[in-house]
PDB file of C-alpha atoms in Angstrom:
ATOM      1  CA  UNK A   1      25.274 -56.025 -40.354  1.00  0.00           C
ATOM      2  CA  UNK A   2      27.146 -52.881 -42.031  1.00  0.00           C
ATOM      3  CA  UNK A   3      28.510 -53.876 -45.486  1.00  0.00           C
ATOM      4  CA  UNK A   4      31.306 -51.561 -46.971  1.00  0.00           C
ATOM      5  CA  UNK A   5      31.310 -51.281 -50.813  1.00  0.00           C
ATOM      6  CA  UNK A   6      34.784 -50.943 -51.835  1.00  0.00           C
ATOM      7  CA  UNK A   7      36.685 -49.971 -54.957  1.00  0.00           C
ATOM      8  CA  UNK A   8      40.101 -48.567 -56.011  1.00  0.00           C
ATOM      9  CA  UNK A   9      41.746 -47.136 -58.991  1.00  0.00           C
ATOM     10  CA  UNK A  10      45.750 -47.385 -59.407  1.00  0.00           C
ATOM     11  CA  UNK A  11      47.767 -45.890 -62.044  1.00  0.00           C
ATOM     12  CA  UNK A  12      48.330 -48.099 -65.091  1.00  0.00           C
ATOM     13  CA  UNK A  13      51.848 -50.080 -65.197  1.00  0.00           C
ATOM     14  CA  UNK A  14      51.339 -53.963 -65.284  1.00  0.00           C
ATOM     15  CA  UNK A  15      47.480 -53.302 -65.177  1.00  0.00           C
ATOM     16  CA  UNK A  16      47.858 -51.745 -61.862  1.00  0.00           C
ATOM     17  CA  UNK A  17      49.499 -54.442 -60.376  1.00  0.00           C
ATOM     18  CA  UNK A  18      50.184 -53.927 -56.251  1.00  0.00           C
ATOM     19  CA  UNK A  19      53.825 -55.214 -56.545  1.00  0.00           C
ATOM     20  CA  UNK A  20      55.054 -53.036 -59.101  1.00  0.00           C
ATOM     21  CA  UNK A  21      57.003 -49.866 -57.540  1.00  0.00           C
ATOM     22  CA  UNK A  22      56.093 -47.615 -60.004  1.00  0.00           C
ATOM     23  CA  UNK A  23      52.525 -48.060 -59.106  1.00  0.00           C
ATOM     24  CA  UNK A  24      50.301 -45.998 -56.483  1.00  0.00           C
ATOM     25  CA  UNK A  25      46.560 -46.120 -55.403  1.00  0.00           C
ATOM     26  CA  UNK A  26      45.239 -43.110 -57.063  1.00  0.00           C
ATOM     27  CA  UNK A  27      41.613 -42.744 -55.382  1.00  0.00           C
ATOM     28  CA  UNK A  28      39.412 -45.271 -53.826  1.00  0.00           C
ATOM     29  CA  UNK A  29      34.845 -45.015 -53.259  1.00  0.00           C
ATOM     30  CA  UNK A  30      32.834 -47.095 -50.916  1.00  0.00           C
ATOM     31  CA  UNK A  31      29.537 -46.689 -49.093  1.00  0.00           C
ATOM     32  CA  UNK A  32      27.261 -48.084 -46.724  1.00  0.00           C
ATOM     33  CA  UNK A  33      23.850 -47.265 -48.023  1.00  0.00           C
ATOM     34  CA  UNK A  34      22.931 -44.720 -50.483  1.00  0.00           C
ATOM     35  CA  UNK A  35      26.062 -41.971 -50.071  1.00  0.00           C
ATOM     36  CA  UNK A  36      28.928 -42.770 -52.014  1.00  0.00           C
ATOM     37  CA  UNK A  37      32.359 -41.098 -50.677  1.00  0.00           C
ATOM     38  CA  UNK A  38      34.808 -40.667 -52.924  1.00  0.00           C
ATOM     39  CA  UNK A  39      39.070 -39.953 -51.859  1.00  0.00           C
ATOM     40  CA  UNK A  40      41.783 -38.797 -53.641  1.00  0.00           C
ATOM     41  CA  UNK A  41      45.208 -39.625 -53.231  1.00  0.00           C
ATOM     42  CA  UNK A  42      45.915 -35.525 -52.492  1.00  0.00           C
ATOM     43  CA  UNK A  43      43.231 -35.574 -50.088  1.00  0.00           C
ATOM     44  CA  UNK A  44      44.607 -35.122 -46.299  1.00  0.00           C
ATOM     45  CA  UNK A  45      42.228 -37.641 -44.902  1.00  0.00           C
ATOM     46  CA  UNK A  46      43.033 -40.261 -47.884  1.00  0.00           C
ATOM     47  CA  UNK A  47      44.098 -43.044 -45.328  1.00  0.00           C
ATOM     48  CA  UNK A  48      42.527 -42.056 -41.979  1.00  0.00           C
ATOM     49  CA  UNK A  49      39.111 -41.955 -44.314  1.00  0.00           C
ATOM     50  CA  UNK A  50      38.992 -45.653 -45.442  1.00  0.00           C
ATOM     51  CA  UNK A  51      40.408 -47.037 -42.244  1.00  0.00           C
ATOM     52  CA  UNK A  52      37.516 -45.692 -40.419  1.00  0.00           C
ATOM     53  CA  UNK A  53      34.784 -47.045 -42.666  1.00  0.00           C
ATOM     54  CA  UNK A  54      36.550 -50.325 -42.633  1.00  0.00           C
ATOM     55  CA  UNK A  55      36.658 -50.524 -38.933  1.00  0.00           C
ATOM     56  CA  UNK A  56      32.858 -49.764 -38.684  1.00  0.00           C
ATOM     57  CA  UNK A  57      32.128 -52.705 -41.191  1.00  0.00           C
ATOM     58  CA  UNK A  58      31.062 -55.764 -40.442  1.00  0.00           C
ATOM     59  CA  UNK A  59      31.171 -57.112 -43.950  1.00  0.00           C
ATOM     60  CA  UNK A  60      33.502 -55.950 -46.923  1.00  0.00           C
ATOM     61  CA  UNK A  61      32.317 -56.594 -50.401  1.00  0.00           C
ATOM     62  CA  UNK A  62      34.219 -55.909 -53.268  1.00  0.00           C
ATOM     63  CA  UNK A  63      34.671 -57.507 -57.098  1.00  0.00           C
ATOM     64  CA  UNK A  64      38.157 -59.251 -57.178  1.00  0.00           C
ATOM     65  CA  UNK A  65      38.512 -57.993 -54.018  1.00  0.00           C
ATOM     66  CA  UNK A  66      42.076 -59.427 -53.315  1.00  0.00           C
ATOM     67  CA  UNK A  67      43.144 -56.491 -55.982  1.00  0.00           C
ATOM     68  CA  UNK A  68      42.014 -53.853 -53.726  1.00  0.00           C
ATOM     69  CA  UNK A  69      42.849 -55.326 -50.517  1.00  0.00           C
ATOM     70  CA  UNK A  70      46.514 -55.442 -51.590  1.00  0.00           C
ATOM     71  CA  UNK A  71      45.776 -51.855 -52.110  1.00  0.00           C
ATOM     72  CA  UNK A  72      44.922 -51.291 -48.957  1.00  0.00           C
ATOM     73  CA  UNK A  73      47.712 -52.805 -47.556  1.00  0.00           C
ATOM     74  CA  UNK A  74      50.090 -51.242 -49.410  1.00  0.00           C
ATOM     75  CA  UNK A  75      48.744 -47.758 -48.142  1.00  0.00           C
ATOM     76  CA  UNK A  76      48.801 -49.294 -44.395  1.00  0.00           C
ATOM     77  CA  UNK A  77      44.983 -50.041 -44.108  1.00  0.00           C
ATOM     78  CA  UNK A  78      44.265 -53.575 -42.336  1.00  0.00           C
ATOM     79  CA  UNK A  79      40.676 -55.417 -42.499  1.00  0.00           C
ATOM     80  CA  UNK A  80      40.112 -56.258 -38.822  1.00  0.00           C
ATOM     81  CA  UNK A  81      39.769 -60.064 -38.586  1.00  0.00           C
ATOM     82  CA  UNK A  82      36.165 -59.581 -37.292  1.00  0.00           C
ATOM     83  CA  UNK A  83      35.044 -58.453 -40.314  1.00  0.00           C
ATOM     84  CA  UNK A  84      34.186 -60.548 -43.072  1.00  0.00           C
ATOM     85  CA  UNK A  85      34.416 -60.276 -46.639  1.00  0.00           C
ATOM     86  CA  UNK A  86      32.519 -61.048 -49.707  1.00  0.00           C
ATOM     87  CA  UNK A  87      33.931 -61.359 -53.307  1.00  0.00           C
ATOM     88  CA  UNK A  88      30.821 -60.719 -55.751  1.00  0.00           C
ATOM     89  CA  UNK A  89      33.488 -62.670 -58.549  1.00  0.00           C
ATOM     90  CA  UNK A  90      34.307 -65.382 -56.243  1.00  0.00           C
ATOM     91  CA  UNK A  91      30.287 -65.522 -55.360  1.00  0.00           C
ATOM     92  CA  UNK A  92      29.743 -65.562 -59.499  1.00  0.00           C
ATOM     93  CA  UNK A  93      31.728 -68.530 -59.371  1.00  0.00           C
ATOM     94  CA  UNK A  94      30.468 -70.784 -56.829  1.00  0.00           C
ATOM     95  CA  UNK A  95      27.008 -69.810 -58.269  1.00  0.00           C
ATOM     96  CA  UNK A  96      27.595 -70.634 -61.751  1.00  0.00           C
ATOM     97  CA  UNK A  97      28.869 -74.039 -60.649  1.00  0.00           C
ATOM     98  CA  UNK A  98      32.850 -73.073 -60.894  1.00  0.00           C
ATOM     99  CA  UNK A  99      32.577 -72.345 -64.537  1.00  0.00           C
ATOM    100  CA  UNK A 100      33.275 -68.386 -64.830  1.00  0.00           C
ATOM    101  CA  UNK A 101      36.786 -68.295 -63.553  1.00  0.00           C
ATOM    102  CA  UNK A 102      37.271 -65.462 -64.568  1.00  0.00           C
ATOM    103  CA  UNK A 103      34.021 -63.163 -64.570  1.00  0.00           C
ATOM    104  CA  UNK A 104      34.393 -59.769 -65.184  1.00  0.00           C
ATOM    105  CA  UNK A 105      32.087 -57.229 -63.215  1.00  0.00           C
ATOM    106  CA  UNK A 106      29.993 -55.786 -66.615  1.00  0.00           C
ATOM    107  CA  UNK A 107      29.606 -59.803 -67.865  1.00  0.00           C
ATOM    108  CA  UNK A 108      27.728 -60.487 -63.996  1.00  0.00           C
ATOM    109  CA  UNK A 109      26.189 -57.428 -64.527  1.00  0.00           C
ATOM    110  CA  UNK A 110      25.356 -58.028 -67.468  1.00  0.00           C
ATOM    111  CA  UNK A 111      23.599 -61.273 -67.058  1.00  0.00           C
ATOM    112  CA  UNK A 112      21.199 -60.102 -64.164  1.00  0.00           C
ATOM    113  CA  UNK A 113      19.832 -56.994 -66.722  1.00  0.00           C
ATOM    114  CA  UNK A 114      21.515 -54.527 -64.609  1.00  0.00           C
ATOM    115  CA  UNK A 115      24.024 -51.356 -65.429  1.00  0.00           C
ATOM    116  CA  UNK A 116      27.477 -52.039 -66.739  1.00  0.00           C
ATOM    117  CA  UNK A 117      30.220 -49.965 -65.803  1.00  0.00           C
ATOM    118  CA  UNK A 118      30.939 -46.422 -67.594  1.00  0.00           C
ATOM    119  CA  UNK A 119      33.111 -46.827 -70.560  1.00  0.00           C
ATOM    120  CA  UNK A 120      34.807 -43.589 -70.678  1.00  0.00           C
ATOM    121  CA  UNK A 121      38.297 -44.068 -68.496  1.00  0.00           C
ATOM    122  CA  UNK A 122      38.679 -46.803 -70.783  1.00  0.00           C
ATOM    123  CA  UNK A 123      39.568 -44.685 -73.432  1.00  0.00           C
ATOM    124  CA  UNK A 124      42.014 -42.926 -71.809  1.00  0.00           C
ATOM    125  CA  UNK A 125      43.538 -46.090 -70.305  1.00  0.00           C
ATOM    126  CA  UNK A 126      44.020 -47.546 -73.940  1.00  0.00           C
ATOM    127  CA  UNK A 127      45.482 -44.111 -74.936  1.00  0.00           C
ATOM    128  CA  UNK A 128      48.521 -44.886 -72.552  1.00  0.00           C
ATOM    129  CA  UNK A 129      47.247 -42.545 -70.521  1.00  0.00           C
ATOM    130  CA  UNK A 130      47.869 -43.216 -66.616  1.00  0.00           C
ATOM    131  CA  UNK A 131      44.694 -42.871 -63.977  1.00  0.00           C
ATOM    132  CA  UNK A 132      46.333 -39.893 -61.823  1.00  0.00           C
ATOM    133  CA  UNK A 133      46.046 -37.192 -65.167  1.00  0.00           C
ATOM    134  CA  UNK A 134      42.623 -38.403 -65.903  1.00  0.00           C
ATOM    135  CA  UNK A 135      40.391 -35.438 -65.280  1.00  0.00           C
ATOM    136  CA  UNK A 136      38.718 -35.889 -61.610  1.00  0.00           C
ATOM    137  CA  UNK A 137      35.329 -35.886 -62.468  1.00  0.00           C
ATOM    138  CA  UNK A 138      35.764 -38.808 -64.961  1.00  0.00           C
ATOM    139  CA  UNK A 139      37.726 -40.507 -62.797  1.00  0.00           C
ATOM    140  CA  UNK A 140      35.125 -39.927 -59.995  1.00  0.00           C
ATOM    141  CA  UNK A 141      31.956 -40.906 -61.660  1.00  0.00           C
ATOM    142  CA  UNK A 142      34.005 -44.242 -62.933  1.00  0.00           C
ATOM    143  CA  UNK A 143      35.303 -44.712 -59.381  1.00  0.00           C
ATOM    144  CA  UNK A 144      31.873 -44.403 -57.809  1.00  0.00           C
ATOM    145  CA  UNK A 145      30.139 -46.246 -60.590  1.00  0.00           C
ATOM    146  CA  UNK A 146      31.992 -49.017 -59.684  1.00  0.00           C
ATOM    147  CA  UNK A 147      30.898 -49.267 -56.170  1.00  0.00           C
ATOM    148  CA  UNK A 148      27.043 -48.786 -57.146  1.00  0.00           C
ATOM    149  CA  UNK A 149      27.410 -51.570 -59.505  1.00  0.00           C
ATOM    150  CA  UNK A 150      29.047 -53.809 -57.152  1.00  0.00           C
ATOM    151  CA  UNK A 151      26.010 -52.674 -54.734  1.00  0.00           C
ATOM    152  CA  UNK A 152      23.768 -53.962 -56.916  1.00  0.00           C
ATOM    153  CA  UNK A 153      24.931 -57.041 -57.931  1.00  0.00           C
ATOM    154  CA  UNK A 154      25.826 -57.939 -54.268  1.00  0.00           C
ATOM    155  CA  UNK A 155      22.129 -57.332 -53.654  1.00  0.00           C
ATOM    156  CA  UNK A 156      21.477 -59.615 -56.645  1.00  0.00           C
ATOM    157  CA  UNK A 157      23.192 -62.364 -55.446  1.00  0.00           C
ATOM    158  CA  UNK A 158      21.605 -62.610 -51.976  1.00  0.00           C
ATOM    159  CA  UNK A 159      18.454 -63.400 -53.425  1.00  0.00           C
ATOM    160  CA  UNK A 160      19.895 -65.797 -55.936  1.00  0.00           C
ATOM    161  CA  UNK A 161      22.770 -68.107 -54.048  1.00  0.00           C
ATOM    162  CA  UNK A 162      21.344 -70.733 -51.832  1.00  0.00           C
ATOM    163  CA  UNK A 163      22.319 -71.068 -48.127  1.00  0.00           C
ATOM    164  CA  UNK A 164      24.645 -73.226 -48.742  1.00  0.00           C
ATOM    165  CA  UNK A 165      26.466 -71.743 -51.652  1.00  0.00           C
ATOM    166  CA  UNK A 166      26.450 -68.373 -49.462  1.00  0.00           C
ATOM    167  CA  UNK A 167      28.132 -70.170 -46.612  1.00  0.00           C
ATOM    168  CA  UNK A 168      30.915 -71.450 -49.273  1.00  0.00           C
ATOM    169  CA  UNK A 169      31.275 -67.665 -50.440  1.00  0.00           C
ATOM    170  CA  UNK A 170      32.172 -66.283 -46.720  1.00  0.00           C
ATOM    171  CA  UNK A 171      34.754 -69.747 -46.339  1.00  0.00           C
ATOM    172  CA  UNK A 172      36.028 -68.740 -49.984  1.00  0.00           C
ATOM    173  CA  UNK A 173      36.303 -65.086 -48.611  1.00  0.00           C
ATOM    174  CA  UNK A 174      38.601 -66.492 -45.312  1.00  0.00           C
ATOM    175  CA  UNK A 175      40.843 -67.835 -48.042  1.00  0.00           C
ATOM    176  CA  UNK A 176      41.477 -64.869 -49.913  1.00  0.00           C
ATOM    177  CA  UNK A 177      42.103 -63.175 -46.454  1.00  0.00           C
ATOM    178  CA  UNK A 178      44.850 -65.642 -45.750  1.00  0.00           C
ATOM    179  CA  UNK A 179      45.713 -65.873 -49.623  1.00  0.00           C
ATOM    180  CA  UNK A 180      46.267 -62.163 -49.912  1.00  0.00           C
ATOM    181  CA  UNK A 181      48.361 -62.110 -46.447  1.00  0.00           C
ATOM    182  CA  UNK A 182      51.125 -64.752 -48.189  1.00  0.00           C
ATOM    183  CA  UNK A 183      51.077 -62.906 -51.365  1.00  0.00           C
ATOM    184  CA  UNK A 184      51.909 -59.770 -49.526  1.00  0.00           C
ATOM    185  CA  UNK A 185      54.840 -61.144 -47.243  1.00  0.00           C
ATOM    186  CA  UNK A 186      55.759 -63.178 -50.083  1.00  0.00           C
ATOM    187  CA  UNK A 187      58.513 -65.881 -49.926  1.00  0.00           C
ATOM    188  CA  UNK A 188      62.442 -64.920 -48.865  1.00  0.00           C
ATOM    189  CA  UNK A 189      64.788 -65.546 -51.177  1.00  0.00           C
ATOM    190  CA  UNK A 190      68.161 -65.787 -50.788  1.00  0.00           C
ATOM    191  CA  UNK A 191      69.902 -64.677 -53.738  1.00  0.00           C
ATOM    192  CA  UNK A 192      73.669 -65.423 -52.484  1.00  0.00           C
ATOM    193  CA  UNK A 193      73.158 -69.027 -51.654  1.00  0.00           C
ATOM    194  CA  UNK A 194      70.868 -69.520 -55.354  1.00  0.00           C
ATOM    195  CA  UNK A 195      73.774 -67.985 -56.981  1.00  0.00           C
ATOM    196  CA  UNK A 196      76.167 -70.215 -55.426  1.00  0.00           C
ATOM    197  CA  UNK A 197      74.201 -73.065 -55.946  1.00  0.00           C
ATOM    198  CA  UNK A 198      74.072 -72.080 -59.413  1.00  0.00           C
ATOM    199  CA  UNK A 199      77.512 -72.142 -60.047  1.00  0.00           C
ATOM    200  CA  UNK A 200      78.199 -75.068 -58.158  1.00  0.00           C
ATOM    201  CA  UNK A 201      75.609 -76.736 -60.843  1.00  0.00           C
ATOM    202  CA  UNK A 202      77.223 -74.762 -63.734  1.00  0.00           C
ATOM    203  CA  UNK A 203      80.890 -76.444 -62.773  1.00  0.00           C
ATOM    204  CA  UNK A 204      79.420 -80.334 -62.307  1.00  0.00           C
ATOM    205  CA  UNK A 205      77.757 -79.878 -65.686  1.00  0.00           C
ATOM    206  CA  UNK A 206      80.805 -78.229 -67.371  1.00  0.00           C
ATOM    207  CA  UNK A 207      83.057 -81.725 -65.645  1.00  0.00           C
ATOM    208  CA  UNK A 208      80.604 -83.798 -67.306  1.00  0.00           C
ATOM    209  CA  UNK A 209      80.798 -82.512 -70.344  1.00  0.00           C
ATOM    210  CA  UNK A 210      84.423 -82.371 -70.788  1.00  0.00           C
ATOM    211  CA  UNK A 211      85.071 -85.373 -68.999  1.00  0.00           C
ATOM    212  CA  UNK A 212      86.925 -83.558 -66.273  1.00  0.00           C
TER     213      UNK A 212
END
């Protein structure tokens, strides 16, 4: 089985969020074994790149992986359904007995004695400073970091989860799948008909009030 390691970095409004339009996926790093690859957004083979790796994975592991699947979508890139994927945060949860809701990737790491992420883009982050004008090679080393850690605690966890609790992680990882699919095609809205309906419930109010 071919696991990807996957990771992306997105400029800074609304902490990066996917819906925002003034947000874009700056770079991204994965690897299969030892060889990290590392793309930037000015790089000619930015999408062609991932959506080859992905389609030669069986297995897709990422931390809060939703995040960069959104990512991917956003730039076009599609997980085939054959491959399956594997949250190290949603696997932190089931193992810890659905009491860290909200792990971050340096508290797992943290807790199995193994490296925490580099600290450095932080500061520039907190500066107001947006990923894209962060200097490459910090930006690179962060970006691949990342993807090592993720390796490692993804390795970690294999020997730690039960059978049981790993079969609940790949289920978990189905429902992300389909969870990230409705967040992306999100709900219509018809903004006509609420805004008639509005005023149709402004006018009964206003008659009830005035006794009209």
């Amino acid at each position: 089985m071919r696991t990807l390691f996957f990771d992306v970095e997105t400029t800074i409004h609304n902490k990066g969020h996917p819906f925002d339009p003034r947000n874009f996926l700056v770079s991204y790093a994965y690897t299969f074994d030892d060889d990290i690859v590392f793309r930037y957004y000015t790089d000619p083979d930015f999408i062609s790149q991932i959506q080859d790796a992905i389609n030669s994975a069986d297995i897709i592991c990422g931390f809060n992986i939703k995040f960069d699947i959104h990512w991917l979508r956003n730039i076009g890139v599609i997980i085939p359904l054959n491959v399956k994927i594997w949250d190290c945060q949603l696997a932190e949860f089931i193992y810890a007995g659905q009491e860290l809701p909200y792990d971050s990737l340096n508290e797992a790491l943290a807790r199995y004695g193994l490296p925490t992420k580099l600290d450095a883009i932080k500061e520039y982050w907190d500066a107001g400073i947006s990923t894209e004008h962060i200097p490459l090679p910090v930006l690179q080393e962060y970006n691949e970091w990342d993807v090592y850690t993720t390796k490692l605690l993804f390795n970690t966890q294999q020997n730690l989860l039960s059978d049981g609790q790993k079969t609940l992680t790949w289920l978990e990882g189905e429902d992300l799948r389909a969870l990230q699919a409705v967040e992306y095609a999100g709900i219509k809205f018809d903004v006509a008909e609420a805004t008639k309906q509005l005023e149709v419930r402004a006018s009964s109010i206003g008659a009830i009030v005035t006794g009209k």
